[in-house]
JSON list of C-alpha atoms in Angstrom, two decimals:
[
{"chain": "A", "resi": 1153, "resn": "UNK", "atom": "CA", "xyz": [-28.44, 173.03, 89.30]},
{"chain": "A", "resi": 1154, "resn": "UNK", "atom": "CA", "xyz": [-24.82, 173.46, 90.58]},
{"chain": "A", "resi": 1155, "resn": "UNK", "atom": "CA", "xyz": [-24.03, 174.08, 87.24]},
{"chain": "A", "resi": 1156, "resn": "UNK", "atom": "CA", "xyz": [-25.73, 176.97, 85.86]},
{"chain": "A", "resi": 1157, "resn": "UNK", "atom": "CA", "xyz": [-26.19, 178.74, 89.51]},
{"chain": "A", "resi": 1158, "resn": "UNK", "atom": "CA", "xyz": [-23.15, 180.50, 90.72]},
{"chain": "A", "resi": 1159, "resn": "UNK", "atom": "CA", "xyz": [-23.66, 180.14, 94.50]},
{"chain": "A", "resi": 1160, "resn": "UNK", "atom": "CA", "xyz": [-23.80, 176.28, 94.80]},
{"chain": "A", "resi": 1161, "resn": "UNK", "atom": "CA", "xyz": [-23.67, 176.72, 99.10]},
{"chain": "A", "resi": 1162, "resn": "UNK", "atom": "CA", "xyz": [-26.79, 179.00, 98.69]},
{"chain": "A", "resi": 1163, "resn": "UNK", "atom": "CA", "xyz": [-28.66, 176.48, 96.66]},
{"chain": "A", "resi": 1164, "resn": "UNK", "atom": "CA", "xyz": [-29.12, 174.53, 99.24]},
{"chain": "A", "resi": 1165, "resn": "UNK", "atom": "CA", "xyz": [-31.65, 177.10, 100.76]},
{"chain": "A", "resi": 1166, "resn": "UNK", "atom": "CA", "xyz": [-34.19, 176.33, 98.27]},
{"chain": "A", "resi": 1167, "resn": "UNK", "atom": "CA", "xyz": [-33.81, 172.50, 99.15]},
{"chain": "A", "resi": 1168, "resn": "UNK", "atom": "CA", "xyz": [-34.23, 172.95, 103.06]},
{"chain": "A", "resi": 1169, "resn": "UNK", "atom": "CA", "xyz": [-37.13, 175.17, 102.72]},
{"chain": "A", "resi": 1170, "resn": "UNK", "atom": "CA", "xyz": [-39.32, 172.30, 100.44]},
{"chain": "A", "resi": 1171, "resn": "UNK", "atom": "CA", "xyz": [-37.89, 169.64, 102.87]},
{"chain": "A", "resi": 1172, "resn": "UNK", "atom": "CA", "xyz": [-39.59, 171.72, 105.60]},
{"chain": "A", "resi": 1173, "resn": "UNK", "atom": "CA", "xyz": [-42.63, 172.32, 103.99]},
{"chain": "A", "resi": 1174, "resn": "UNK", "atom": "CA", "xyz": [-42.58, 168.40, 103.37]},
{"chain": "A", "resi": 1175, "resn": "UNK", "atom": "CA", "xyz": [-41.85, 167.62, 106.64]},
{"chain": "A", "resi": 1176, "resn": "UNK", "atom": "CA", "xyz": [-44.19, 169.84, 108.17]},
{"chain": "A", "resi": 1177, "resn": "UNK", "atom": "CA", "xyz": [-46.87, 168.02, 105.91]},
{"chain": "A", "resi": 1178, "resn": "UNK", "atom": "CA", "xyz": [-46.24, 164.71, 106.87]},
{"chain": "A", "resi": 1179, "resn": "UNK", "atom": "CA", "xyz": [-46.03, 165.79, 110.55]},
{"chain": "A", "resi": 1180, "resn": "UNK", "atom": "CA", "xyz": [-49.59, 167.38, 110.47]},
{"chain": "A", "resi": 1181, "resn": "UNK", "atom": "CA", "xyz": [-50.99, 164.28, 108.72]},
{"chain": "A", "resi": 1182, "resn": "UNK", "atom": "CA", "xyz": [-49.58, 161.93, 111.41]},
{"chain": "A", "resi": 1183, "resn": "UNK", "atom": "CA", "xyz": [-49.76, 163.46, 114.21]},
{"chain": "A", "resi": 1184, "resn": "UNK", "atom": "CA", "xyz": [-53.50, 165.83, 114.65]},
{"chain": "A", "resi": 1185, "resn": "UNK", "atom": "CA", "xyz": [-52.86, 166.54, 118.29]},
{"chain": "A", "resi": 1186, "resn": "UNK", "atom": "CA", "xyz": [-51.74, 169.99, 118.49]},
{"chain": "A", "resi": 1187, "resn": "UNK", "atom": "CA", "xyz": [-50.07, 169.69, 121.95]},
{"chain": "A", "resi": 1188, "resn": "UNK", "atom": "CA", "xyz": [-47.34, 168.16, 119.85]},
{"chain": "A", "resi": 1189, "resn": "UNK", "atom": "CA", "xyz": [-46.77, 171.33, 117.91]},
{"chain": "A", "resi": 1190, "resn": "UNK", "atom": "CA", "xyz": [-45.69, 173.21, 121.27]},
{"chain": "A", "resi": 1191, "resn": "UNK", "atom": "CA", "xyz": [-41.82, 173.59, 121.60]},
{"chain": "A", "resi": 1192, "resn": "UNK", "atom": "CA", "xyz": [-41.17, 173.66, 124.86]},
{"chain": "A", "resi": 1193, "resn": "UNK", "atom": "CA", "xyz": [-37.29, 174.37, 126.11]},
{"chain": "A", "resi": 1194, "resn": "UNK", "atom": "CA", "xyz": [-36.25, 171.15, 126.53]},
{"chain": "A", "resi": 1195, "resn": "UNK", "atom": "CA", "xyz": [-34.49, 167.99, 124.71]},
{"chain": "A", "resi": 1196, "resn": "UNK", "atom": "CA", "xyz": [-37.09, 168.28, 121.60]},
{"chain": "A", "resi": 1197, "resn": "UNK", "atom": "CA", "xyz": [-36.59, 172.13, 120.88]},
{"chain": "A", "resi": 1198, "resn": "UNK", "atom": "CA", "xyz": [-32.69, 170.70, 120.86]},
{"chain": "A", "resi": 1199, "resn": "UNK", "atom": "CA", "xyz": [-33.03, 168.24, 118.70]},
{"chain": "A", "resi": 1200, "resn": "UNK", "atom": "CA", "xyz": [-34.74, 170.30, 116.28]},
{"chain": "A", "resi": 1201, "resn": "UNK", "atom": "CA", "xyz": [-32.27, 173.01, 116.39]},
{"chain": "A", "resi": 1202, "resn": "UNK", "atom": "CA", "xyz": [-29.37, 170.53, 115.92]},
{"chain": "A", "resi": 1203, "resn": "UNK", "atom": "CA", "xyz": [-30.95, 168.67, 113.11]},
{"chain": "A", "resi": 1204, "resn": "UNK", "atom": "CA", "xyz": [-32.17, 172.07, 111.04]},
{"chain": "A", "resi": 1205, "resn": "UNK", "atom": "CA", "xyz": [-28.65, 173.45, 111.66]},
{"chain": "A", "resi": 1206, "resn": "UNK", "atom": "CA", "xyz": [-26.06, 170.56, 111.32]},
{"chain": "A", "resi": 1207, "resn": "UNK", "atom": "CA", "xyz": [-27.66, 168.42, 109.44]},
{"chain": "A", "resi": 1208, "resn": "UNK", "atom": "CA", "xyz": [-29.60, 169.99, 106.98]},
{"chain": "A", "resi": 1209, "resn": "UNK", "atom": "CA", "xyz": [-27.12, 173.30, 106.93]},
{"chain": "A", "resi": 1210, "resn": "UNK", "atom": "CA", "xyz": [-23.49, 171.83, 106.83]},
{"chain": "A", "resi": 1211, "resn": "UNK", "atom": "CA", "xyz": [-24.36, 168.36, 105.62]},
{"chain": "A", "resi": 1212, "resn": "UNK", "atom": "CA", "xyz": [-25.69, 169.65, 102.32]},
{"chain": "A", "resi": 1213, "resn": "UNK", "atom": "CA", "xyz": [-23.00, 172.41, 102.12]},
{"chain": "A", "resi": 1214, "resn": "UNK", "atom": "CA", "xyz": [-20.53, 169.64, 102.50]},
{"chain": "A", "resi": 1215, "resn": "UNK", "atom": "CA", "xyz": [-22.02, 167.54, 99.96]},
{"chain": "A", "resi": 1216, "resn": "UNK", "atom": "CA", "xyz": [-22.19, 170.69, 97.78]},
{"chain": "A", "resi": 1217, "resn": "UNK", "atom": "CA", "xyz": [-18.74, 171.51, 98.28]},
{"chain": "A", "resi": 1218, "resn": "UNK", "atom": "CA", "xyz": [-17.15, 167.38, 97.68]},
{"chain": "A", "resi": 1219, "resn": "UNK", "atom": "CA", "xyz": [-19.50, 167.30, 94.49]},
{"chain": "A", "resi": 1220, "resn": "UNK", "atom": "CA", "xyz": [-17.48, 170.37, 93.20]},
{"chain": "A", "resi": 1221, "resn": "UNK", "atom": "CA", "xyz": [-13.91, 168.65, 93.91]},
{"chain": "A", "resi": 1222, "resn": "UNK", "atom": "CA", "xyz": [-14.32, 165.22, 93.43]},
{"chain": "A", "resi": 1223, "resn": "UNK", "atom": "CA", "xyz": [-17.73, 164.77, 91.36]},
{"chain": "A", "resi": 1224, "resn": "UNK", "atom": "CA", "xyz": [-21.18, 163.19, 91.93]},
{"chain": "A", "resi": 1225, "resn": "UNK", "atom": "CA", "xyz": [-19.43, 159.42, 91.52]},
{"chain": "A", "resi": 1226, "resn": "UNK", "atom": "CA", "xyz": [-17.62, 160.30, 95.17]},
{"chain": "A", "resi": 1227, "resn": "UNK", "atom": "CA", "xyz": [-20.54, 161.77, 96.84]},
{"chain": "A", "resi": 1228, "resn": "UNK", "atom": "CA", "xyz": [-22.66, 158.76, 95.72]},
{"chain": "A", "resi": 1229, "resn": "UNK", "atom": "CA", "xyz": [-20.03, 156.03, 96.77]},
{"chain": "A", "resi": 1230, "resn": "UNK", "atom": "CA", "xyz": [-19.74, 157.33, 100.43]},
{"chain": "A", "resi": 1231, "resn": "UNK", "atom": "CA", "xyz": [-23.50, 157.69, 100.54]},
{"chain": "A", "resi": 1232, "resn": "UNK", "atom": "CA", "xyz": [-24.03, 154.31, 102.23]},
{"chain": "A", "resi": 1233, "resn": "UNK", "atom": "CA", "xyz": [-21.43, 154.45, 104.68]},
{"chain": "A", "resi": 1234, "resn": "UNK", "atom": "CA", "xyz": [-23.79, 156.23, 106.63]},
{"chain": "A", "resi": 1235, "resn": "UNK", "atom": "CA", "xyz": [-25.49, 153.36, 107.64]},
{"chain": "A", "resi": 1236, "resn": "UNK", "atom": "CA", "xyz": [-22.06, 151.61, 108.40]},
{"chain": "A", "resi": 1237, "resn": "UNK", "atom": "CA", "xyz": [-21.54, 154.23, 110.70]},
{"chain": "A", "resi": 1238, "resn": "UNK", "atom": "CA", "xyz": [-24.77, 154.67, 112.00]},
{"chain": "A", "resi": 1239, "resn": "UNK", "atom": "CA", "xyz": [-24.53, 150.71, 112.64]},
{"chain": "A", "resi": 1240, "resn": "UNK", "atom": "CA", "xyz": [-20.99, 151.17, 114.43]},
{"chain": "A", "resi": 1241, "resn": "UNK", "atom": "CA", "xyz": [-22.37, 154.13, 116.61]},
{"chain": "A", "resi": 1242, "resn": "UNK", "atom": "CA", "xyz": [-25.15, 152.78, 117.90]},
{"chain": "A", "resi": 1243, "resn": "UNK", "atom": "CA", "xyz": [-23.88, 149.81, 118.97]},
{"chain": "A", "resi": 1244, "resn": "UNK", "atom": "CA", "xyz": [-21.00, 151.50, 120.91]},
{"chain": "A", "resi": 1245, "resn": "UNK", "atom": "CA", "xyz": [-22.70, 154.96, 122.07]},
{"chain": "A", "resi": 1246, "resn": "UNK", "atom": "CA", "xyz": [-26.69, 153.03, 122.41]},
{"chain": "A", "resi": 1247, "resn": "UNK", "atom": "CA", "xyz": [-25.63, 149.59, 123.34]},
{"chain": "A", "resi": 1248, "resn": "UNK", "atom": "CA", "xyz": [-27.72, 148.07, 120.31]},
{"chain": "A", "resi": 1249, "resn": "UNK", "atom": "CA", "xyz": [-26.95, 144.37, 119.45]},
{"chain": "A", "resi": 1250, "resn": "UNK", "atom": "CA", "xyz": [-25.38, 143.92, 115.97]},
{"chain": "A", "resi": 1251, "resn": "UNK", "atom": "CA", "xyz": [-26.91, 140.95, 114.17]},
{"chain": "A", "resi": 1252, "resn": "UNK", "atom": "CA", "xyz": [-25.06, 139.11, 111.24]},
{"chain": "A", "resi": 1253, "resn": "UNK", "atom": "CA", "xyz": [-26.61, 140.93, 108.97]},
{"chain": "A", "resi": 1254, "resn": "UNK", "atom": "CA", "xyz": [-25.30, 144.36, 109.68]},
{"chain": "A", "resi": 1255, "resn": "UNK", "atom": "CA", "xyz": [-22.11, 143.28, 109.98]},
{"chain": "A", "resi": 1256, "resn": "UNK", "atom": "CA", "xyz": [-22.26, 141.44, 106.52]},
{"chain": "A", "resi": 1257, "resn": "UNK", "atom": "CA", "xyz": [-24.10, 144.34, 104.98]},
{"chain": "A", "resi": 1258, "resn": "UNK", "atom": "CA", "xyz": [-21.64, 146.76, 106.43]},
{"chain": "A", "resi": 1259, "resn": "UNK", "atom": "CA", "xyz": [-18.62, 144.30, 105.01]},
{"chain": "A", "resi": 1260, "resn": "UNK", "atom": "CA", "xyz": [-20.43, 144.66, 101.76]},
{"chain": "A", "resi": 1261, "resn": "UNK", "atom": "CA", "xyz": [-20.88, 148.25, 101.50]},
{"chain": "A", "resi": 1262, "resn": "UNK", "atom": "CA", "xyz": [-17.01, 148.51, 102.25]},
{"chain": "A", "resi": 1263, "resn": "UNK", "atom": "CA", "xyz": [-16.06, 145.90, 100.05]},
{"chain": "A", "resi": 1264, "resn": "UNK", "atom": "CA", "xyz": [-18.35, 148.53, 97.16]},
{"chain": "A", "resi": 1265, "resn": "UNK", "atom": "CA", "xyz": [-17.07, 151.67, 98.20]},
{"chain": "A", "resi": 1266, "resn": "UNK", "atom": "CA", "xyz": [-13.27, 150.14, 97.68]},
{"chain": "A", "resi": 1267, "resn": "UNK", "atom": "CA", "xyz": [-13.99, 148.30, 94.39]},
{"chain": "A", "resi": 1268, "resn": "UNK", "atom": "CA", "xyz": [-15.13, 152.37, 93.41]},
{"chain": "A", "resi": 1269, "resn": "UNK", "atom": "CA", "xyz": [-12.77, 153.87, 93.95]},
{"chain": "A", "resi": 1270, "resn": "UNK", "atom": "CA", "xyz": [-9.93, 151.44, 92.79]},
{"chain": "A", "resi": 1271, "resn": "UNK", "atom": "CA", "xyz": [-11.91, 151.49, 89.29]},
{"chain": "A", "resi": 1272, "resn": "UNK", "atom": "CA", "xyz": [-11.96, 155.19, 89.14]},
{"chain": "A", "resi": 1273, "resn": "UNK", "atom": "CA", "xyz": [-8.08, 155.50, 90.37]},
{"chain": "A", "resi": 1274, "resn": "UNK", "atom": "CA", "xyz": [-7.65, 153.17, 87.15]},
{"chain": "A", "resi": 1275, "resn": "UNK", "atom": "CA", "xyz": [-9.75, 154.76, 84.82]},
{"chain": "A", "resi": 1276, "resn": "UNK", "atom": "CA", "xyz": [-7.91, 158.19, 85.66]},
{"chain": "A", "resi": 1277, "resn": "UNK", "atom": "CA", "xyz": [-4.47, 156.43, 85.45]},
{"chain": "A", "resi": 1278, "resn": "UNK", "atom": "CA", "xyz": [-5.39, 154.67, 81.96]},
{"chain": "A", "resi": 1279, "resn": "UNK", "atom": "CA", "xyz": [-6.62, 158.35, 81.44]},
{"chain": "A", "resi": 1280, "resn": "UNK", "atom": "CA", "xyz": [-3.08, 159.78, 82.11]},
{"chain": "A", "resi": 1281, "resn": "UNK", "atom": "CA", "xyz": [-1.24, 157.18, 80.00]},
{"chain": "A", "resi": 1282, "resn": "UNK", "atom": "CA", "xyz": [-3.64, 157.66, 76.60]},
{"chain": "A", "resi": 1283, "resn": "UNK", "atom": "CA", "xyz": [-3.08, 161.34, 77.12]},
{"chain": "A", "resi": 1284, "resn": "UNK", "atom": "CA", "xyz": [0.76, 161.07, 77.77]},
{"chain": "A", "resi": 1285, "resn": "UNK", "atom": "CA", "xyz": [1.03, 158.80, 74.32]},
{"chain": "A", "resi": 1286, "resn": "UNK", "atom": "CA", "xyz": [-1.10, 161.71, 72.38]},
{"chain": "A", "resi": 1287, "resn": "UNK", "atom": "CA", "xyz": [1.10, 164.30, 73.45]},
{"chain": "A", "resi": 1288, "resn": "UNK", "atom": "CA", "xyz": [3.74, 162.14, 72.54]},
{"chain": "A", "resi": 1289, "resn": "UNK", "atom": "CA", "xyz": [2.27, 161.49, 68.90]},
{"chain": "A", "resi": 1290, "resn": "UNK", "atom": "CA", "xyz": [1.44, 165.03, 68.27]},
{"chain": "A", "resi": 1291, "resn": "UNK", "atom": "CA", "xyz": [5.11, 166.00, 68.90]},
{"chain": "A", "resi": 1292, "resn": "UNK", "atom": "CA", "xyz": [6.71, 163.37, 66.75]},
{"chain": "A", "resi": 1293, "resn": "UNK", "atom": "CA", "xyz": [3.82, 164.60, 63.74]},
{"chain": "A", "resi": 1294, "resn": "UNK", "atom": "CA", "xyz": [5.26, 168.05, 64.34]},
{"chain": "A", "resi": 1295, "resn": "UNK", "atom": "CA", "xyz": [8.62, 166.90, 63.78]},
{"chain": "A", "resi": 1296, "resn": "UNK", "atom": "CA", "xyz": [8.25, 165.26, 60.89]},
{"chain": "A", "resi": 1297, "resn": "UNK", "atom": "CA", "xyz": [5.92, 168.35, 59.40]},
{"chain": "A", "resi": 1298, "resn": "UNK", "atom": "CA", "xyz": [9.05, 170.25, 59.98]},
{"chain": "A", "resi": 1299, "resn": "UNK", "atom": "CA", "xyz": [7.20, 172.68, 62.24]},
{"chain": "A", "resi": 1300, "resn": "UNK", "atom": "CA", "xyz": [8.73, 174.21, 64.90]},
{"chain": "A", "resi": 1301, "resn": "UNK", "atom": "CA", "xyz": [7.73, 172.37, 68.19]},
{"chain": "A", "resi": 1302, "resn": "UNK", "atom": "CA", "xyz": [8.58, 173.04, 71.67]},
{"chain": "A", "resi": 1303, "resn": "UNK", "atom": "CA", "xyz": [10.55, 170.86, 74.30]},
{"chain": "A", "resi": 1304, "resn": "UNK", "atom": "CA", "xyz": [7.46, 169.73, 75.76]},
{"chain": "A", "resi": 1305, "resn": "UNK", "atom": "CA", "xyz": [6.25, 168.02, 72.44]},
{"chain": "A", "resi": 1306, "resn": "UNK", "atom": "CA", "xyz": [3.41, 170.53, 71.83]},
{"chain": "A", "resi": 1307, "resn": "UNK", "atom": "CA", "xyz": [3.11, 173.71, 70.42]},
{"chain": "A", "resi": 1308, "resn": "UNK", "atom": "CA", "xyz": [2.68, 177.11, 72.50]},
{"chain": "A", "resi": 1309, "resn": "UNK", "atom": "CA", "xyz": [-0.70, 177.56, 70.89]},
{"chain": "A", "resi": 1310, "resn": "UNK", "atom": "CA", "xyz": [-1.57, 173.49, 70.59]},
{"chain": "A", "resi": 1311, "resn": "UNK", "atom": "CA", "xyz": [-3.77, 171.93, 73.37]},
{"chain": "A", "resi": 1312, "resn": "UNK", "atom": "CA", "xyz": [-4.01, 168.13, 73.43]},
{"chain": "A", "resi": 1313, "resn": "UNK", "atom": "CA", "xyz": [-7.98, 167.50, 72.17]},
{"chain": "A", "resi": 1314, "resn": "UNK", "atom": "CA", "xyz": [-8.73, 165.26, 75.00]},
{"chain": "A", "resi": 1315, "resn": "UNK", "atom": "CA", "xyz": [-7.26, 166.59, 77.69]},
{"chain": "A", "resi": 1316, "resn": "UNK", "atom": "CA", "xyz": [-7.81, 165.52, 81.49]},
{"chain": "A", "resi": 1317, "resn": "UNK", "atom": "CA", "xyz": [-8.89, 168.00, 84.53]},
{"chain": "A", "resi": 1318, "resn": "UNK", "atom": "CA", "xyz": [-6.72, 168.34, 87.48]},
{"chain": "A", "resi": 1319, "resn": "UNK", "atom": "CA", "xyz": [-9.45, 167.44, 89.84]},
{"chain": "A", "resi": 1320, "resn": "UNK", "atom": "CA", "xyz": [-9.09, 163.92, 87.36]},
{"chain": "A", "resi": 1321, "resn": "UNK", "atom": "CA", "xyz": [-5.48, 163.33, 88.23]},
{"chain": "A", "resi": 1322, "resn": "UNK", "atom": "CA", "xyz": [-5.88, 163.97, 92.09]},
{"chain": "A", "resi": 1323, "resn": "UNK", "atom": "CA", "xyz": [-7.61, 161.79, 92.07]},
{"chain": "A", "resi": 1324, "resn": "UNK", "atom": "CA", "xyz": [-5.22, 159.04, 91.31]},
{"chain": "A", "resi": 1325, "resn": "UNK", "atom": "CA", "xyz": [-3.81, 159.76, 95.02]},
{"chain": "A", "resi": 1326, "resn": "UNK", "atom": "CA", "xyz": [-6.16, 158.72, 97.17]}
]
């Protein structure tokens, strides 16, 4: 969708409304009493307002907005680090009891995330290298063609044919 709509911020508009209306469904079929439905000015009506307005709001704007610098493979990596953090937090901030197998599952999801992103810094690198000895072939073919090459190895009007983005090579730095 991000790619053939032009606003990708405002597309998240469409995807808060049908979480509502899916909420709101789910809500009515659990819960019949309609006393429940009241908002009342307290730590409910709060709650509500933080969660349609942070979470659903900036979160997906944010995930909108890392999808379009880094790519879907980023986005999808730091997905479960949520729960790492979610883990962390409430143990600190709600005095819940960690159990061995949130700290083991959170070592895991780590241990994921970093073998990610060290694979993509080397894809991108391995990347930079095969492009690197292309431009370097190209310019030694338009030597010996006798045609006149610039001092970069390539032509004015010559682009590379596989050539990498820049959002590619910043990668590399992470």
């Amino acid at each position: 969708m991000s790619k053939r709509y032009p606003h990708p911020y405002s597309s998240s508009a469409p995807l808060d409304l049908f979480a509502a209306i899916q909420s709101t469904c789910v809500a009515a079929i659990t819960d019949w009493d309609p006393c429940a439905w009241e908002l009342r000015w307290d730590v409910n009506l709060l709650t509500i307002i933080y969660t349609g307005i942070l979470v659903s709001g900036l979160v997906v704007a944010l995930i909108s907005w890392a999808i379009q610098m880094r790519g879907p493979l980023f986005v999808s990596a730091f997905n479960p680090l949520s729960l790492v953090t979610v883990a962390f937090f409430g143990s600190m901030f709600l005095d819940e009891a960690l159990h061995l197998g949130s700290v083991v599952g959170a070592g895991l999801i780590i241990l994921g995330l970093y073998t990610v992103l060290w694979g993509k810094g080397k894809e991108v690198k391995e990347l930079i290298q095969l492009q690197a000895h292309r431009s370097a072939a190209e310019a030694t073919k338009l030597d010996s063609d006798g045609l006149h090459s610039t001092g970069a190895g390539i032509g004015a009007n010559q682009v590379p044919k596989h050539s990498i983005k820049e959002d590619q090579i910043d990668s590399v730095q992470l």
